[in-house]
């Protein structure tokens, strides 16, 4: 539990907040005084997440939201306004990732379109619906959850293309929204221990040595970065992509290892 209270009186909407990074973000912003609308397609789990926050005397309400549906997104924004009177922070965590098939040419249009529709277009829908209200608040901030997949090759063609698109959306929307008093930034996580890795401890052990900081991430690592970018501590930061990745995109650990501990050079 943090002692910071950077979001006292703020109305906050988090998508994909039922579990994982989204749930950690909802918790962190609520701990800092935000009134949080915990939205997700999985309403039952969203309600569990919100209930757990309320047990700690934090302000959280669950609401069903499918970011692939414009009407659902607009209903979520309307619900946040009705509950809080303003919308000050939007965090786009919802995403969809289809595992790659062995051969690229065997991939389907449906899988590609689903990854882009939820991950990229879903964030676009949320930003479009929220922007007028974020502007009206006088302290509006958007934080998108990207991925190192949008910066380098880690597989997952559709998901990675969508995450790369979020980086571009961050820059173009920052340019448009800045004069309207709204900042837009993106956090790009590396490997984070979430339910997506459940039962895959061996895989996490395999990638851990690739991280210069010696571990994979936890959802709370990402939530802390989101809280910074959404707060007034980042008042002069917009349009940025912040890797929160244990150094994996900055340091080629595998290359160093191949050269017997990094004694050589490229």
Short mmCIF file of C-alpha atoms in Angstrom, two decimals:
data_model
loop_
_atom_site.label_atom_id
_atom_site.label_comp_id
_atom_site.label_asym_id
_atom_site.label_seq_id
_atom_site.Cartn_x
_atom_site.Cartn_y
_atom_site.Cartn_z
CA UNK A 1 0.00 0.00 0.00
CA UNK A 2 1.48 3.32 -1.07
CA UNK A 3 1.24 6.49 0.99
CA UNK A 4 1.02 8.65 -2.13
CA UNK A 5 -2.35 10.31 -2.78
CA UNK A 6 -1.87 11.74 -6.26
CA UNK A 7 -5.39 10.89 -7.43
CA UNK A 8 -7.60 12.24 -4.64
CA UNK A 9 -10.93 13.18 -6.21
CA UNK A 10 -10.01 11.79 -9.62
CA UNK A 11 -12.44 9.74 -11.66
CA UNK A 12 -10.58 6.82 -13.23
CA UNK A 13 -11.61 4.28 -15.88
CA UNK A 14 -9.46 1.18 -16.41
CA UNK A 15 -10.22 -1.32 -19.16
CA UNK A 16 -9.20 -4.97 -18.95
CA UNK A 17 -9.11 -4.51 -15.19
CA UNK A 18 -10.50 -7.84 -13.99
CA UNK A 19 -7.08 -9.41 -13.51
CA UNK A 20 -3.38 -9.08 -14.19
CA UNK A 21 -1.92 -5.71 -15.10
CA UNK A 22 -5.33 -4.06 -15.30
CA UNK A 23 -6.27 -5.18 -11.79
CA UNK A 24 -2.92 -3.99 -10.44
CA UNK A 25 -3.42 -0.61 -12.10
CA UNK A 26 -6.92 -0.29 -10.64
CA UNK A 27 -5.55 -1.13 -7.20
CA UNK A 28 -2.64 1.31 -7.40
CA UNK A 29 -4.77 4.25 -8.56
CA UNK A 30 -7.41 3.47 -5.94
CA UNK A 31 -4.73 3.28 -3.24
CA UNK A 32 -3.62 6.74 -4.31
CA UNK A 33 -7.12 8.11 -3.79
CA UNK A 34 -8.71 7.58 -7.19
CA UNK A 35 -12.31 6.53 -7.63
CA UNK A 36 -11.96 3.67 -10.08
CA UNK A 37 -14.36 2.08 -12.53
CA UNK A 38 -13.07 -1.48 -12.97
CA UNK A 39 -14.20 -2.51 -16.45
CA UNK A 40 -13.82 -5.81 -18.28
CA UNK A 41 -15.72 -8.20 -20.51
CA UNK A 42 -15.62 -10.62 -17.58
CA UNK A 43 -18.03 -8.81 -15.27
CA UNK A 44 -17.96 -11.52 -12.59
CA UNK A 45 -14.19 -11.26 -12.17
CA UNK A 46 -14.34 -7.47 -12.42
CA UNK A 47 -16.82 -7.48 -9.55
CA UNK A 48 -14.49 -9.69 -7.51
CA UNK A 49 -11.60 -7.31 -8.16
CA UNK A 50 -13.67 -4.27 -7.23
CA UNK A 51 -15.03 -6.00 -4.11
CA UNK A 52 -11.50 -6.81 -2.95
CA UNK A 53 -10.61 -3.12 -3.26
CA UNK A 54 -13.71 -2.04 -1.37
CA UNK A 55 -12.76 -4.42 1.45
CA UNK A 56 -9.70 -2.21 1.86
CA UNK A 57 -11.92 0.88 1.97
CA UNK A 58 -10.92 1.87 -1.54
CA UNK A 59 -13.36 3.39 -4.05
CA UNK A 60 -14.00 0.86 -6.82
CA UNK A 61 -17.01 -0.12 -8.89
CA UNK A 62 -17.23 -2.86 -11.51
CA UNK A 63 -18.81 -2.41 -14.93
CA UNK A 64 -19.05 -4.68 -17.96
CA UNK A 65 -17.24 -3.26 -20.98
CA UNK A 66 -16.31 -4.90 -24.25
CA UNK A 67 -13.86 -2.56 -25.98
CA UNK A 68 -14.68 -4.22 -29.31
CA UNK A 69 -18.15 -2.65 -29.10
CA UNK A 70 -18.56 1.12 -29.43
CA UNK A 71 -21.83 1.19 -27.51
CA UNK A 72 -20.30 -0.74 -24.62
CA UNK A 73 -17.37 1.68 -24.44
CA UNK A 74 -19.62 4.72 -24.48
CA UNK A 75 -21.77 3.17 -21.74
CA UNK A 76 -18.67 2.69 -19.57
CA UNK A 77 -17.62 6.32 -20.01
CA UNK A 78 -21.15 7.46 -19.20
CA UNK A 79 -21.14 5.26 -16.08
CA UNK A 80 -17.86 6.76 -14.89
CA UNK A 81 -19.23 10.28 -15.35
CA UNK A 82 -22.43 9.40 -13.50
CA UNK A 83 -20.48 7.89 -10.59
CA UNK A 84 -17.65 10.38 -10.28
CA UNK A 85 -18.89 13.60 -11.87
CA UNK A 86 -15.74 13.80 -13.99
CA UNK A 87 -13.35 11.57 -15.89
CA UNK A 88 -9.74 12.44 -15.21
CA UNK A 89 -7.73 9.30 -16.07
CA UNK A 90 -8.21 6.61 -18.71
CA UNK A 91 -5.98 3.54 -18.70
CA UNK A 92 -6.34 1.17 -21.67
CA UNK A 93 -5.26 -2.32 -20.58
CA UNK A 94 -7.64 -4.52 -22.59
CA UNK A 95 -5.90 -6.67 -25.20
CA UNK A 96 -6.21 -9.90 -27.17
CA UNK A 97 -3.34 -12.12 -28.28
CA UNK A 98 -3.71 -15.07 -30.66
CA UNK A 99 -0.85 -17.60 -30.53
CA UNK A 100 1.10 -17.84 -33.76
CA UNK A 101 0.54 -20.80 -36.06
CA UNK A 102 3.67 -22.61 -37.31
CA UNK A 103 3.58 -21.01 -40.77
CA UNK A 104 2.67 -17.36 -41.26
CA UNK A 105 0.73 -18.13 -44.44
CA UNK A 106 -1.57 -20.41 -42.44
CA UNK A 107 -2.73 -17.60 -40.15
CA UNK A 108 -6.35 -16.49 -40.45
CA UNK A 109 -7.98 -13.15 -41.13
CA UNK A 110 -10.24 -13.68 -38.12
CA UNK A 111 -7.32 -14.05 -35.69
CA UNK A 112 -5.52 -11.02 -37.11
CA UNK A 113 -8.64 -8.88 -37.02
CA UNK A 114 -9.52 -9.93 -33.47
CA UNK A 115 -6.08 -9.01 -32.14
CA UNK A 116 -6.21 -5.58 -33.80
CA UNK A 117 -9.86 -4.91 -32.99
CA UNK A 118 -9.49 -5.46 -29.25
CA UNK A 119 -5.91 -4.30 -28.70
CA UNK A 120 -5.63 -1.30 -31.03
CA UNK A 121 -9.09 -0.29 -32.18
CA UNK A 122 -10.47 -0.94 -28.70
CA UNK A 123 -8.07 1.64 -27.26
CA UNK A 124 -9.04 4.02 -30.07
CA UNK A 125 -12.73 3.60 -29.18
CA UNK A 126 -12.03 4.31 -25.52
CA UNK A 127 -9.91 7.38 -26.21
CA UNK A 128 -12.50 8.74 -28.63
CA UNK A 129 -15.32 8.37 -26.12
CA UNK A 130 -13.33 9.71 -23.16
CA UNK A 131 -11.39 12.60 -24.70
CA UNK A 132 -14.01 15.37 -24.42
CA UNK A 133 -14.51 14.56 -20.75
CA UNK A 134 -10.79 14.24 -20.02
CA UNK A 135 -10.36 17.67 -21.58
CA UNK A 136 -13.20 19.11 -19.52
CA UNK A 137 -11.63 17.86 -16.30
CA UNK A 138 -8.63 20.15 -16.70
CA UNK A 139 -6.22 17.40 -15.63
CA UNK A 140 -6.90 14.62 -18.08
CA UNK A 141 -4.42 11.84 -18.73
CA UNK A 142 -4.46 8.73 -20.89
CA UNK A 143 -2.07 5.84 -20.37
CA UNK A 144 -2.05 3.02 -22.89
CA UNK A 145 -0.54 -0.38 -22.16
CA UNK A 146 1.67 -1.36 -25.05
CA UNK A 147 4.33 -4.06 -25.06
CA UNK A 148 7.93 -4.71 -25.95
CA UNK A 149 6.28 -6.74 -28.73
CA UNK A 150 5.58 -3.41 -30.38
CA UNK A 151 9.27 -2.48 -30.23
CA UNK A 152 11.10 -5.69 -31.14
CA UNK A 153 10.34 -9.18 -32.41
CA UNK A 154 8.94 -11.50 -29.75
CA UNK A 155 6.45 -13.28 -32.00
CA UNK A 156 2.63 -12.96 -32.09
CA UNK A 157 2.15 -11.15 -35.40
CA UNK A 158 -1.28 -9.60 -34.92
CA UNK A 159 -0.81 -8.71 -31.25
CA UNK A 160 2.61 -7.20 -31.93
CA UNK A 161 1.32 -5.14 -34.86
CA UNK A 162 -1.49 -3.86 -32.66
CA UNK A 163 0.89 -2.92 -29.86
CA UNK A 164 3.13 -1.12 -32.35
CA UNK A 165 0.05 0.74 -33.56
CA UNK A 166 -0.64 1.88 -30.00
CA UNK A 167 2.76 3.58 -30.01
CA UNK A 168 1.79 5.55 -33.09
CA UNK A 169 -1.63 6.38 -31.65
CA UNK A 170 0.09 7.63 -28.50
CA UNK A 171 2.13 10.13 -30.50
CA UNK A 172 -0.61 11.37 -32.81
CA UNK A 173 -3.19 11.64 -30.04
CA UNK A 174 -0.70 13.44 -27.80
CA UNK A 175 -0.29 16.05 -30.51
CA UNK A 176 -4.03 16.49 -30.85
CA UNK A 177 -4.93 16.31 -27.17
CA UNK A 178 -2.11 18.41 -25.72
CA UNK A 179 -3.68 21.77 -26.60
CA UNK A 180 -6.88 20.44 -25.02
CA UNK A 181 -5.11 19.84 -21.71
CA UNK A 182 -4.82 16.06 -21.99
CA UNK A 183 -1.57 14.09 -21.84
CA UNK A 184 -1.20 10.73 -23.60
CA UNK A 185 1.57 8.23 -22.84
CA UNK A 186 2.27 4.53 -23.19
CA UNK A 187 3.90 1.93 -20.95
CA UNK A 188 5.55 -0.97 -22.79
CA UNK A 189 5.92 -3.96 -20.44
CA UNK A 190 8.26 -6.86 -20.93
CA UNK A 191 7.39 -10.33 -19.63
CA UNK A 192 5.04 -9.89 -16.68
CA UNK A 193 3.88 -12.68 -14.39
CA UNK A 194 0.11 -12.78 -15.05
CA UNK A 195 -2.50 -15.49 -15.57
CA UNK A 196 -1.38 -15.68 -19.21
CA UNK A 197 1.71 -17.50 -17.90
CA UNK A 198 -0.17 -19.77 -15.52
CA UNK A 199 1.30 -23.28 -15.63
CA UNK A 200 4.30 -22.04 -17.62
CA UNK A 201 6.89 -21.65 -14.88
CA UNK A 202 9.46 -23.39 -17.06
CA UNK A 203 9.00 -20.73 -19.75
CA UNK A 204 9.40 -17.94 -17.20
CA UNK A 205 12.56 -19.60 -15.90
CA UNK A 206 13.87 -19.82 -19.48
CA UNK A 207 13.43 -16.12 -20.25
CA UNK A 208 14.52 -14.78 -16.86
CA UNK A 209 18.26 -14.85 -17.72
CA UNK A 210 17.59 -12.61 -20.73
CA UNK A 211 16.60 -9.76 -18.40
CA UNK A 212 19.50 -7.62 -17.15
CA UNK A 213 17.69 -7.04 -13.85
CA UNK A 214 17.48 -10.78 -13.31
CA UNK A 215 13.74 -11.31 -13.10
CA UNK A 216 10.49 -11.05 -14.99
CA UNK A 217 8.08 -8.28 -14.13
CA UNK A 218 5.17 -8.23 -11.74
CA UNK A 219 1.87 -6.43 -12.44
CA UNK A 220 2.73 -3.97 -9.68
CA UNK A 221 5.84 -2.87 -11.61
CA UNK A 222 3.64 -1.77 -14.48
CA UNK A 223 1.04 -0.20 -12.21
CA UNK A 224 3.68 2.00 -10.60
CA UNK A 225 4.77 3.33 -13.99
CA UNK A 226 1.17 3.95 -15.02
CA UNK A 227 0.51 5.87 -11.81
CA UNK A 228 3.52 8.10 -12.47
CA UNK A 229 2.53 8.89 -16.05
CA UNK A 230 -1.10 9.55 -15.08
CA UNK A 231 -0.12 11.86 -12.23
CA UNK A 232 0.94 15.49 -12.10
CA UNK A 233 4.47 14.25 -11.43
CA UNK A 234 4.54 13.68 -15.20
CA UNK A 235 2.93 17.04 -15.99
CA UNK A 236 5.45 17.83 -18.77
CA UNK A 237 5.49 14.38 -20.33
CA UNK A 238 3.30 13.45 -23.26
CA UNK A 239 3.61 11.32 -26.38
CA UNK A 240 6.23 9.08 -24.81
CA UNK A 241 6.68 5.30 -24.89
CA UNK A 242 8.16 4.11 -21.59
CA UNK A 243 9.58 0.57 -21.64
CA UNK A 244 9.12 -1.09 -18.25
CA UNK A 245 10.96 -4.21 -19.19
CA UNK A 246 13.84 -5.03 -16.89
CA UNK A 247 16.23 -3.72 -19.55
CA UNK A 248 15.51 -6.36 -22.19
CA UNK A 249 15.08 -3.87 -25.05
CA UNK A 250 18.20 -1.94 -24.05
CA UNK A 251 20.65 -4.81 -23.53
CA UNK A 252 21.26 -7.77 -25.85
CA UNK A 253 21.92 -10.33 -23.12
CA UNK A 254 21.93 -13.28 -25.53
CA UNK A 255 24.62 -11.60 -27.64
CA UNK A 256 26.77 -10.97 -24.58
CA UNK A 257 26.35 -14.58 -23.47
CA UNK A 258 27.33 -15.82 -26.94
CA UNK A 259 30.56 -13.88 -26.58
CA UNK A 260 31.43 -15.69 -23.34
CA UNK A 261 30.28 -13.16 -20.80
CA UNK A 262 30.44 -10.01 -22.88
CA UNK A 263 34.20 -9.74 -23.34
CA UNK A 264 33.92 -9.11 -27.07
CA UNK A 265 32.17 -6.49 -29.18
CA UNK A 266 29.97 -6.51 -32.27
#
